[in-house]
Tab-separated table of C-alpha atoms and ligand atoms in Angstrom:
chain	number	residue	atom	x	y	z
A	1	UNK	CA	94.108	123.320	108.020
A	2	UNK	CA	92.356	125.723	110.379
A	3	UNK	CA	90.530	124.950	113.566
A	4	UNK	CA	86.829	124.607	113.248
A	5	UNK	CA	84.789	125.811	116.193
A	6	UNK	CA	87.064	126.507	119.128
A	7	UNK	CA	90.251	128.514	119.344
A	8	UNK	CA	91.576	126.882	122.523
A	9	UNK	CA	91.647	123.107	122.627
A	10	UNK	CA	90.251	121.414	125.695
A	11	UNK	CA	92.617	119.534	128.003
A	12	UNK	CA	89.910	117.097	128.994
A	13	UNK	CA	86.989	115.213	127.453
A	14	UNK	CA	84.486	117.732	126.175
A	15	UNK	CA	81.540	117.240	123.824
A	16	UNK	CA	80.002	120.285	122.131
A	17	UNK	CA	77.978	118.382	119.511
A	18	UNK	CA	76.530	114.901	119.205
A	19	UNK	CA	79.010	112.348	117.783
A	20	UNK	CA	79.649	112.356	114.920
A	21	UNK	CA	79.054	116.105	114.634
A	22	UNK	CA	77.846	117.898	111.503
A	23	UNK	CA	81.294	118.448	109.976
A	24	UNK	CA	82.259	114.822	110.602
A	25	UNK	CA	78.994	113.711	109.013
A	26	UNK	CA	79.658	115.722	105.877
A	27	UNK	CA	83.213	114.285	105.688
A	28	UNK	CA	81.766	110.812	106.157
A	29	UNK	CA	79.641	111.411	103.094
A	30	UNK	CA	82.716	112.409	101.099
A	31	UNK	CA	84.522	109.380	102.524
A	32	UNK	CA	81.696	107.091	101.366
A	33	UNK	CA	81.918	108.489	97.856
A	34	UNK	CA	85.674	108.075	97.444
A	35	UNK	CA	87.232	105.719	99.994
A	36	UNK	CA	86.924	101.991	99.327
A	37	UNK	CA	84.411	100.341	101.642
A	38	UNK	CA	86.966	97.687	102.577
A	39	UNK	CA	88.805	100.291	104.677
A	40	UNK	CA	87.373	99.918	108.178
A	41	UNK	CA	86.172	102.713	110.469
A	42	UNK	CA	85.723	101.957	114.158
A	43	UNK	CA	84.711	105.447	115.338
A	44	UNK	CA	83.204	107.665	112.620
A	45	UNK	CA	84.539	110.970	113.953
A	46	UNK	CA	87.086	112.926	111.913
A	47	UNK	CA	90.103	114.063	113.924
A	48	UNK	CA	92.136	117.187	113.180
A	49	UNK	CA	94.506	117.437	116.134
A	50	UNK	CA	95.592	115.537	119.232
A	51	UNK	CA	97.192	115.976	122.646
A	52	UNK	CA	98.530	113.690	125.374
A	53	UNK	CA	95.815	111.028	125.386
A	54	UNK	CA	93.285	113.304	123.644
A	55	UNK	CA	91.827	113.552	120.141
A	56	UNK	CA	90.248	116.805	118.918
A	57	UNK	CA	87.626	116.364	116.231
A	58	UNK	CA	86.556	118.675	113.404
A	59	UNK	CA	83.427	119.783	115.313
A	60	UNK	CA	85.303	121.015	118.383
A	61	UNK	CA	84.769	117.862	120.459
A	62	UNK	CA	87.596	116.448	122.545
A	63	UNK	CA	87.771	112.681	122.999
A	64	UNK	CA	89.882	110.502	125.275
A	65	UNK	CA	91.940	108.079	123.206
A	66	UNK	CA	92.285	104.573	124.628
A	67	UNK	CA	93.597	103.172	121.339
A	68	UNK	CA	96.695	105.282	120.538
A	69	UNK	CA	96.147	104.729	116.831
A	70	UNK	CA	96.424	100.967	117.451
A	71	UNK	CA	99.337	101.164	119.839
A	72	UNK	CA	101.443	103.737	118.045
A	73	UNK	CA	101.381	107.062	119.893
A	74	UNK	CA	102.946	105.813	123.133
A	75	UNK	CA	105.214	108.861	123.507
A	76	UNK	CA	102.449	111.386	122.767
A	77	UNK	CA	100.456	112.720	119.849
A	78	UNK	CA	102.231	114.790	118.832
A	79	UNK	CA	105.247	114.304	121.104
A	80	UNK	CA	107.151	117.624	121.133
A	81	UNK	CA	110.566	115.916	120.800
A	82	UNK	CA	109.359	113.995	117.772
A	83	UNK	CA	107.945	117.138	116.163
A	84	UNK	CA	111.241	118.984	116.510
A	85	UNK	CA	113.295	116.088	115.182
A	86	UNK	CA	110.977	115.545	112.217
A	87	UNK	CA	110.898	119.256	111.343
A	88	UNK	CA	114.679	119.493	111.349
A	89	UNK	CA	115.154	116.277	109.408
A	90	UNK	CA	112.546	116.920	106.741
A	91	UNK	CA	114.000	120.357	106.139
A	92	UNK	CA	117.576	119.121	105.727
A	93	UNK	CA	117.257	115.692	104.088
A	94	UNK	CA	113.907	114.131	103.270
A	95	UNK	CA	114.917	111.026	101.388
A	96	UNK	CA	117.769	109.326	99.566
A	97	UNK	CA	116.889	105.602	99.780
A	98	UNK	CA	119.419	103.937	102.072
A	99	UNK	CA	120.293	101.423	99.339
A	100	UNK	CA	121.351	104.254	97.036
A	101	UNK	CA	123.270	106.516	99.420
A	102	UNK	CA	123.366	105.956	103.200
A	103	UNK	CA	122.790	108.434	106.052
A	104	UNK	CA	123.525	108.258	109.770
A	105	UNK	CA	119.953	108.075	111.120
A	106	UNK	CA	119.405	104.544	109.780
A	107	UNK	CA	122.583	103.313	111.455
A	108	UNK	CA	121.707	105.084	114.716
A	109	UNK	CA	118.282	103.409	114.810
A	110	UNK	CA	119.924	99.999	114.247
A	111	UNK	CA	122.317	100.782	117.125
A	112	UNK	CA	119.343	101.550	119.397
A	113	UNK	CA	117.559	98.368	118.313
A	114	UNK	CA	120.691	96.350	119.110
A	115	UNK	CA	120.938	98.013	122.521
A	116	UNK	CA	117.283	97.670	123.512
A	117	UNK	CA	116.157	94.277	122.201
A	118	UNK	CA	116.724	91.291	124.522
A	119	UNK	CA	120.189	89.693	124.667
A	120	UNK	CA	123.713	91.098	124.372
A	121	UNK	CA	124.871	88.933	121.460
A	122	UNK	CA	126.021	90.598	118.224
A	123	UNK	CA	122.977	91.824	116.320
A	124	UNK	CA	122.101	93.238	112.927
A	125	UNK	CA	118.926	95.003	111.800
A	126	UNK	CA	117.064	95.877	108.630
A	127	UNK	CA	114.555	98.733	108.583
A	128	UNK	CA	111.247	98.679	106.727
A	129	UNK	CA	108.129	100.824	106.641
A	130	UNK	CA	105.316	98.703	108.084
A	131	UNK	CA	104.833	95.851	110.477
A	132	UNK	CA	103.645	93.423	107.821
A	133	UNK	CA	106.684	94.192	105.697
A	134	UNK	CA	108.953	93.489	108.660
A	135	UNK	CA	107.195	90.157	109.252
A	136	UNK	CA	107.833	89.251	105.604
A	137	UNK	CA	111.512	90.039	105.996
A	138	UNK	CA	111.828	88.022	109.196
A	139	UNK	CA	110.541	85.029	107.240
A	140	UNK	CA	113.197	85.658	104.569
A	141	UNK	CA	115.876	85.604	107.276
A	142	UNK	CA	114.565	82.405	108.833
A	143	UNK	CA	114.468	80.587	105.509
A	144	UNK	CA	117.870	81.835	104.379
A	145	UNK	CA	119.471	81.036	107.753
A	146	UNK	CA	118.062	77.526	108.157
A	147	UNK	CA	117.634	76.304	104.586
A	148	UNK	CA	114.166	75.156	105.693
A	149	UNK	CA	110.809	76.509	104.577
A	150	UNK	CA	108.051	75.782	107.115
A	151	UNK	CA	106.925	78.732	109.223
A	152	UNK	CA	104.808	78.116	112.294
A	153	UNK	CA	102.471	80.612	113.949
A	154	UNK	CA	100.018	80.369	116.820
A	155	UNK	CA	96.269	80.226	116.880
A	156	UNK	CA	94.848	83.735	117.550
A	157	UNK	CA	97.949	85.257	115.928
A	158	UNK	CA	97.902	88.538	114.032
A	159	UNK	CA	100.891	89.438	111.869
A	160	UNK	CA	99.560	91.843	109.230
A	161	UNK	CA	97.729	92.087	105.935
A	162	UNK	CA	100.152	91.316	103.091
A	163	UNK	CA	99.701	87.869	101.600
A	164	UNK	CA	102.431	86.179	103.641
A	165	UNK	CA	101.491	88.040	106.818
A	166	UNK	CA	97.846	87.068	106.261
A	167	UNK	CA	98.920	83.454	105.912
A	168	UNK	CA	100.458	83.806	109.404
A	169	UNK	CA	97.379	85.591	110.777
A	170	UNK	CA	94.948	83.107	112.290
A	171	UNK	CA	91.544	84.772	111.997
A	172	UNK	CA	89.691	84.537	108.704
A	173	UNK	CA	87.016	87.260	108.589
A	174	UNK	CA	87.503	90.055	107.870
A	175	UNK	CA	91.250	89.790	107.278
A	176	UNK	CA	91.583	86.826	104.905
A	177	UNK	CA	88.108	86.365	103.448
A	178	UNK	CA	88.205	86.253	99.610
A	179	UNK	CA	91.977	86.927	99.506
A	180	UNK	CA	93.439	83.434	99.195
A	181	UNK	CA	95.248	81.418	98.156
A	182	UNK	CA	97.943	82.208	100.664
A	183	UNK	CA	101.618	81.292	100.477
A	184	UNK	CA	102.224	77.629	101.265
A	185	UNK	CA	104.094	76.039	104.156
A	186	UNK	CA	102.623	78.220	106.890
A	187	UNK	CA	101.155	76.289	109.831
A	188	UNK	CA	99.182	77.150	112.941
A	189	UNK	CA	99.531	75.378	116.260
A	190	UNK	CA	97.505	75.769	119.465
A	191	UNK	CA	98.435	78.828	121.511
A	192	UNK	CA	98.251	79.321	125.263
A	193	UNK	CA	95.016	81.182	126.047
A	194	UNK	CA	94.592	80.570	129.775
A	195	UNK	CA	91.020	81.906	130.013
A	196	UNK	CA	89.801	79.509	127.299
A	197	UNK	CA	92.188	76.579	127.794
A	198	UNK	CA	91.269	73.663	130.067
A	199	UNK	CA	91.336	74.983	133.638
A	200	UNK	CA	94.756	74.870	135.240
A	201	UNK	CA	96.644	74.094	132.016
A	202	UNK	CA	100.245	75.149	132.597
A	203	UNK	CA	102.542	76.810	130.073
A	204	UNK	CA	104.491	73.555	129.824
A	205	UNK	CA	101.334	71.592	129.051
A	206	UNK	CA	100.282	74.176	126.452
A	207	UNK	CA	103.682	73.813	124.770
A	208	UNK	CA	103.364	70.011	124.761
A	209	UNK	CA	99.996	70.382	123.045
A	210	UNK	CA	101.446	72.853	120.514
A	211	UNK	CA	104.577	70.841	119.817
A	212	UNK	CA	102.613	67.613	119.447
A	213	UNK	CA	100.621	69.216	116.610
A	214	UNK	CA	103.745	70.741	115.133
A	215	UNK	CA	105.822	67.558	115.127
A	216	UNK	CA	102.958	65.479	113.753
A	217	UNK	CA	101.691	67.887	111.077
A	218	UNK	CA	104.851	69.728	110.025
A	219	UNK	CA	107.876	67.746	111.232
A	220	UNK	CA	110.451	69.393	113.496
A	221	UNK	CA	113.238	69.131	110.918
A	222	UNK	CA	111.249	71.244	108.419
A	223	UNK	CA	110.614	74.232	110.669
A	224	UNK	CA	112.522	77.405	109.785
A	225	UNK	CA	110.852	79.538	112.449
A	226	UNK	CA	108.161	79.726	115.079
A	227	UNK	CA	106.704	83.231	115.084
A	228	UNK	CA	104.918	84.408	118.230
A	229	UNK	CA	103.501	87.577	119.698
A	230	UNK	CA	104.786	87.316	123.287
A	231	UNK	CA	101.548	89.071	124.281
A	232	UNK	CA	98.920	88.571	121.589
A	233	UNK	CA	97.258	91.834	120.565
A	234	UNK	CA	94.581	91.557	117.895
A	235	UNK	CA	93.854	88.008	119.091
A	236	UNK	CA	92.415	89.475	122.297
A	237	UNK	CA	95.252	90.730	124.560
A	238	UNK	CA	96.205	87.197	125.493
A	239	UNK	CA	99.055	86.630	127.944
A	240	UNK	CA	100.291	83.043	127.603
A	241	UNK	CA	100.587	80.898	130.719
A	242	UNK	CA	103.939	81.326	132.512
A	243	UNK	CA	106.606	79.139	130.946
A	244	UNK	CA	104.872	78.831	127.568
A	245	UNK	CA	107.256	81.183	125.784
A	246	UNK	CA	110.427	79.866	127.432
A	247	UNK	CA	109.515	76.247	126.684
A	248	UNK	CA	108.649	77.083	123.084
A	249	UNK	CA	111.910	79.012	122.657
A	250	UNK	CA	113.764	75.983	124.091
A	251	UNK	CA	112.028	73.680	121.636
A	252	UNK	CA	113.178	75.961	118.792
A	253	UNK	CA	116.757	75.914	120.036
A	254	UNK	CA	116.783	72.138	120.373
A	255	UNK	CA	115.325	71.682	116.899
A	256	UNK	CA	117.298	74.249	114.926
A	257	UNK	CA	114.355	76.577	114.268
A	258	UNK	CA	114.457	80.330	114.826
A	259	UNK	CA	112.311	81.724	117.633
A	260	UNK	CA	110.859	84.962	116.281
A	261	UNK	CA	109.074	87.489	118.518
A	262	UNK	CA	106.613	89.816	116.824
A	263	UNK	CA	106.859	92.762	119.249
A	264	UNK	CA	105.140	95.148	116.852
A	265	UNK	CA	102.318	95.886	119.271
A	266	UNK	CA	103.887	94.843	122.576
A	267	UNK	CA	107.272	96.537	122.123
A	268	UNK	CA	108.744	99.860	123.192
A	269	UNK	CA	107.579	100.181	126.803
A	270	UNK	CA	103.950	99.254	126.098
A	271	UNK	CA	103.902	96.380	128.596
A	272	UNK	CA	106.070	98.070	131.231
A	273	UNK	CA	109.305	96.662	129.801
A	274	UNK	CA	111.155	97.523	126.621
A	275	UNK	CA	109.756	94.325	125.126
A	276	UNK	CA	107.145	91.823	126.274
A	277	UNK	CA	109.813	89.112	125.847
A	278	UNK	CA	111.675	90.707	128.786
A	279	UNK	CA	108.960	89.695	131.270
A	280	UNK	CA	109.885	86.047	130.860
A	281	UNK	CA	113.568	86.589	130.234
A	282	UNK	CA	113.415	85.112	126.750
A	283	UNK	CA	115.933	86.024	124.075
A	284	UNK	CA	114.349	85.649	120.649
A	285	UNK	CA	116.571	84.973	117.637
A	286	UNK	CA	114.710	87.720	115.766
A	287	UNK	CA	112.622	90.590	117.132
A	288	UNK	CA	110.158	92.389	114.862
A	289	UNK	CA	109.277	95.995	115.728
A	290	UNK	CA	107.084	98.771	114.283
A	291	UNK	CA	104.165	100.856	115.625
A	292	UNK	CA	105.456	102.884	118.627
A	293	UNK	CA	109.068	102.693	117.399
A	294	UNK	CA	108.928	106.001	115.501
A	295	UNK	CA	106.427	107.977	117.591
A	296	UNK	CA	103.743	108.018	114.875
A	297	UNK	CA	105.795	107.832	111.699
A	298	UNK	CA	105.949	104.651	109.620
A	299	UNK	CA	109.023	102.622	110.528
A	300	UNK	CA	109.589	98.940	111.252
A	301	UNK	CA	112.554	96.725	111.935
A	302	UNK	CA	113.826	93.185	112.117
A	303	UNK	CA	116.649	92.787	114.621
A	304	UNK	CA	118.406	89.512	115.210
A	305	UNK	CA	121.453	87.448	115.844
A	306	UNK	CA	124.144	88.571	113.427
A	307	UNK	CA	124.787	85.086	112.081
A	308	UNK	CA	121.133	84.642	111.128
A	309	UNK	CA	120.533	88.149	109.773
A	310	UNK	CA	123.696	87.961	107.694
A	311	UNK	CA	122.589	84.712	106.090
A	312	UNK	CA	120.713	87.005	103.708
A	313	UNK	CA	122.904	87.818	100.733
A	314	UNK	CA	123.937	91.436	99.969
A	315	UNK	CA	121.041	93.035	98.102
A	316	UNK	CA	118.547	90.519	99.544
A	317	UNK	CA	116.874	93.196	101.654
A	318	UNK	CA	115.580	96.499	100.388
A	319	UNK	CA	112.667	98.773	99.601
A	320	UNK	CA	112.454	102.400	98.528
A	321	UNK	CA	111.195	103.845	101.796
A	322	UNK	CA	112.489	101.428	104.443
A	323	UNK	CA	114.291	103.418	107.137
A	324	UNK	CA	113.410	106.763	105.584
A	325	UNK	CA	115.476	109.578	107.203
A	326	UNK	CA	112.434	111.388	108.624
A	327	UNK	CA	111.070	108.197	110.184
A	328	UNK	CA	114.538	107.430	111.621
A	329	UNK	CA	114.826	110.907	113.145
A	330	UNK	CA	111.387	110.421	114.677
A	331	UNK	CA	112.405	107.031	116.080
A	332	UNK	CA	115.581	108.398	117.677
A	333	UNK	CA	113.573	111.186	119.315
A	334	UNK	CA	110.818	108.794	120.410
A	335	UNK	CA	113.304	106.360	121.978
A	336	UNK	CA	115.115	109.225	123.742
A	337	UNK	CA	111.789	110.368	125.097
A	338	UNK	CA	110.888	106.842	126.286
A	339	UNK	CA	114.159	106.750	128.231
A	340	UNK	CA	114.008	110.280	129.619
A	341	UNK	CA	110.393	110.057	130.736
A	342	UNK	CA	110.838	106.465	131.924
A	343	UNK	CA	107.809	105.309	129.971
A	344	UNK	CA	108.276	101.759	131.189
A	345	UNK	CA	107.409	102.957	134.692
A	346	UNK	CA	104.532	105.047	133.304
A	347	UNK	CA	103.152	101.981	131.513
A	348	UNK	CA	103.260	100.002	134.756
A	349	UNK	CA	101.478	102.810	136.596
A	350	UNK	CA	98.766	102.950	133.911
A	351	UNK	CA	98.500	99.168	134.141
A	352	UNK	CA	97.910	99.337	137.876
A	353	UNK	CA	95.137	101.905	137.485
A	354	UNK	CA	93.524	99.987	134.633
A	355	UNK	CA	93.614	96.580	136.284
A	356	UNK	CA	92.506	97.880	139.690
A	357	UNK	CA	89.499	99.671	138.288
A	358	UNK	CA	88.574	97.047	135.679
A	359	UNK	CA	88.824	94.294	138.280
A	360	UNK	CA	86.385	96.241	140.472
A	361	UNK	CA	84.023	96.567	137.496
A	362	UNK	CA	84.378	92.824	136.820
A	363	UNK	CA	83.525	92.053	140.447
A	364	UNK	CA	80.217	93.909	140.027
A	365	UNK	CA	79.450	92.543	136.563
A	366	UNK	CA	80.005	88.858	135.788
A	367	UNK	CA	79.781	89.749	132.069
A	368	UNK	CA	83.360	90.964	132.431
A	369	UNK	CA	84.860	87.487	132.418
A	370	UNK	CA	88.519	88.358	132.701
A	371	UNK	CA	90.792	91.383	132.963
A	372	UNK	CA	94.318	90.654	131.761
A	373	UNK	CA	97.430	92.046	130.145
A	374	UNK	CA	100.674	93.709	131.128
A	375	UNK	CA	101.415	97.373	131.728
A	376	UNK	CA	99.402	99.608	129.410
A	377	UNK	CA	98.266	96.705	127.198
A	378	UNK	CA	95.119	95.469	128.901
A	379	UNK	CA	92.028	93.614	127.751
A	380	UNK	CA	88.663	92.924	129.368
A	381	UNK	CA	86.893	89.885	127.930
A	382	UNK	CA	83.095	90.207	127.744
A	383	UNK	CA	81.184	86.936	128.074
A	384	UNK	CA	77.724	85.446	128.637
A	385	UNK	CA	78.094	84.894	132.377
A	386	UNK	CA	76.156	81.638	132.555
A	387	UNK	CA	78.152	79.878	129.840
A	388	UNK	CA	81.381	81.884	129.632
A	389	UNK	CA	80.935	82.056	125.884
A	390	UNK	CA	82.246	85.139	124.092
A	391	UNK	CA	79.785	88.040	123.803
A	392	UNK	CA	80.927	90.190	120.892
A	393	UNK	CA	77.597	92.012	120.800
A	394	UNK	CA	77.921	92.945	124.485
A	395	UNK	CA	81.488	94.186	123.998
A	396	UNK	CA	80.408	96.206	121.001
A	397	UNK	CA	77.514	97.823	122.903
A	398	UNK	CA	79.853	98.841	125.717
A	399	UNK	CA	82.439	100.236	123.296
A	400	UNK	CA	79.771	102.208	121.449
A	401	UNK	CA	78.320	103.569	124.676
A	402	UNK	CA	81.778	104.844	125.644
A	403	UNK	CA	82.388	106.250	122.165
A	404	UNK	CA	79.109	108.191	122.340
A	405	UNK	CA	80.417	109.835	125.527
A	406	UNK	CA	83.718	110.773	123.913
A	407	UNK	CA	85.907	107.823	124.884
A	408	UNK	CA	87.622	106.026	122.018
A	409	UNK	CA	87.469	102.448	123.276
A	410	UNK	CA	87.926	99.678	120.700
A	411	UNK	CA	87.104	95.982	120.666
A	412	UNK	CA	89.472	93.252	119.581
A	413	UNK	CA	89.945	89.496	119.655
A	414	UNK	CA	89.389	86.297	117.735
A	415	UNK	CA	85.814	86.392	119.039
A	416	UNK	CA	85.520	90.205	118.858
A	417	UNK	CA	84.571	90.330	122.527
A	418	UNK	CA	87.533	91.989	124.220
A	419	UNK	CA	87.641	95.648	125.233
A	420	UNK	CA	91.148	96.819	124.480
A	421	UNK	CA	93.016	99.414	126.513
A	422	UNK	CA	96.149	100.783	124.822
A	423	UNK	CA	96.387	104.370	126.088
A	424	UNK	CA	99.295	106.636	125.329
A	425	UNK	CA	101.985	106.173	127.959
A	426	UNK	CA	101.919	109.925	128.590
A	427	UNK	CA	98.182	110.000	129.278
A	428	UNK	CA	97.498	111.929	132.506
A	429	UNK	CA	95.940	109.827	135.290
A	430	UNK	CA	92.897	112.131	135.464
A	431	UNK	CA	92.006	111.405	131.836
A	432	UNK	CA	92.402	107.678	132.350
A	433	UNK	CA	90.145	107.776	135.388
A	434	UNK	CA	87.557	109.862	133.548
A	435	UNK	CA	87.491	107.299	130.722
A	436	UNK	CA	87.118	104.492	133.262
A	437	UNK	CA	84.269	106.396	134.971
A	438	UNK	CA	82.491	106.483	131.600
A	439	UNK	CA	83.035	102.745	131.150
A	440	UNK	CA	81.855	101.997	134.690
A	441	UNK	CA	78.657	104.006	134.175
A	442	UNK	CA	78.094	102.262	130.833
A	443	UNK	CA	78.524	98.865	132.503
A	444	UNK	CA	76.081	99.841	135.266
A	445	UNK	CA	73.559	100.946	132.652
A	446	UNK	CA	73.946	98.152	130.115
A	447	UNK	CA	74.940	95.081	132.122
A	448	UNK	CA	73.146	93.157	134.837
B	501	PLZ	N1	102.001	92.239	114.076
B	501	PLZ	C1	101.454	91.980	116.440
B	501	PLZ	O1	99.637	94.130	116.001
B	501	PLZ	C2	99.300	95.502	113.505
B	501	PLZ	C3	96.328	96.018	112.794
B	501	PLZ	C4	95.323	96.975	112.340
B	501	PLZ	P1	101.250	96.876	110.197
B	501	PLZ	N2	98.168	95.560	114.345
B	501	PLZ	C5	97.109	96.498	113.974
B	501	PLZ	C6	94.516	96.426	111.178
B	501	PLZ	O2	93.390	95.978	111.415
B	501	PLZ	O3	95.031	96.435	110.059
B	501	PLZ	C7	100.263	94.369	113.703
B	501	PLZ	C8	100.379	93.732	114.965
B	501	PLZ	C9	101.277	92.664	115.105
B	501	PLZ	C10	101.922	92.822	112.870
B	501	PLZ	C11	101.064	93.897	112.651
B	501	PLZ	C12	101.049	94.530	111.292
B	501	PLZ	O4	101.609	95.800	111.338
B	501	PLZ	O5	102.151	98.041	110.480
B	501	PLZ	O6	99.781	97.186	110.357
B	501	PLZ	O7	101.545	96.224	108.898
């Protein structure tokens, strides 16, 4: 593919046409004629290249990317180390299927997962291609290890789009609408959502509320696993009240259920730690990873206590592409880069800039009801200031205003009213501040 209008790509936000530009519009027409309408499109601008925190479109425009392809391109886009590793790997061995004939990369990724996930107990991993597939496999482990069948998830949870993962996902439209019935024996219990819970509700109280529902509606002795996102992503960047996760993990331990952390979005330095579980010192029985793990290539994993993982019989796990050699090479390079560049520290730095500036915006505009998150995983909840009720329309207007100025800012949340900030962890500070300037001006223009 050749470059369209410019020969040197901009290193900052730069618009040379309206958005979407003429070439994007003609591709959108082709898209409409061939791509199923069920495939969403948040920002209708076709991208042909990227840089650290930047997206270059087919009309020569350069956009600032606050979404990182939904939390994937943490180490860069493309990250030079990942490019080199992928090039070398694809040229020497593209695929064998690990079940047919093994190769070292798969084992090396499992070694890294054992090293990096919380806890120093013996661990085993299985590699898959997507987050939803990993969630499915974690459920297999929990059922095989406990001999029980009930799986419990939280309100506001998002775990993917396959049938079982959809059953675990809390929000109906657009994810689940028309797609049922879903697999049985999946149950939702109240989460901890401090901004919307009764004022002052502690993590312990939120767990009591959750467990009360669970024990009454499911029965403790039937629960194979409780699956949680330690920092909920699609649900609205929701950080549970302190103590919620530790108390829930304790309940699992006491009742013989596995505590499973879906770290697909929150893992790999995103929150300023290797995993969001680390912030509260919790050690999940199983940790599910994907997204940023392989620096932009499709790879996912389930890592857990050896005795639980090995409850699955030989041959019980598999898949043609899971742990593909190219994706494994990318993951090893991405993880090396996270270590060498200390991306945990970078995420914390980005978090400080984001929260400082968004808090100042919130102080001037009561429509910004709350700014929350950890590290470079931050949300700003947009509300009707007099009632505190969610304002999805307001959030959407702000996101669109930013998009029109070349800032890819997306909305998220059960109520669709949260502005979501998931920048690349290698995004230069100047770009981040420019994007926040655009948001601040949009708030001044559109809000009271
Ligand atoms: N668990 C916590 O965030 C993916 C969804 C995008 P897959 N989140 C982005 C969309 O609208 O489809 C996600 C997640 C958490 C599981 C998943 C699923 O991961 O790789 O998309 O299957």
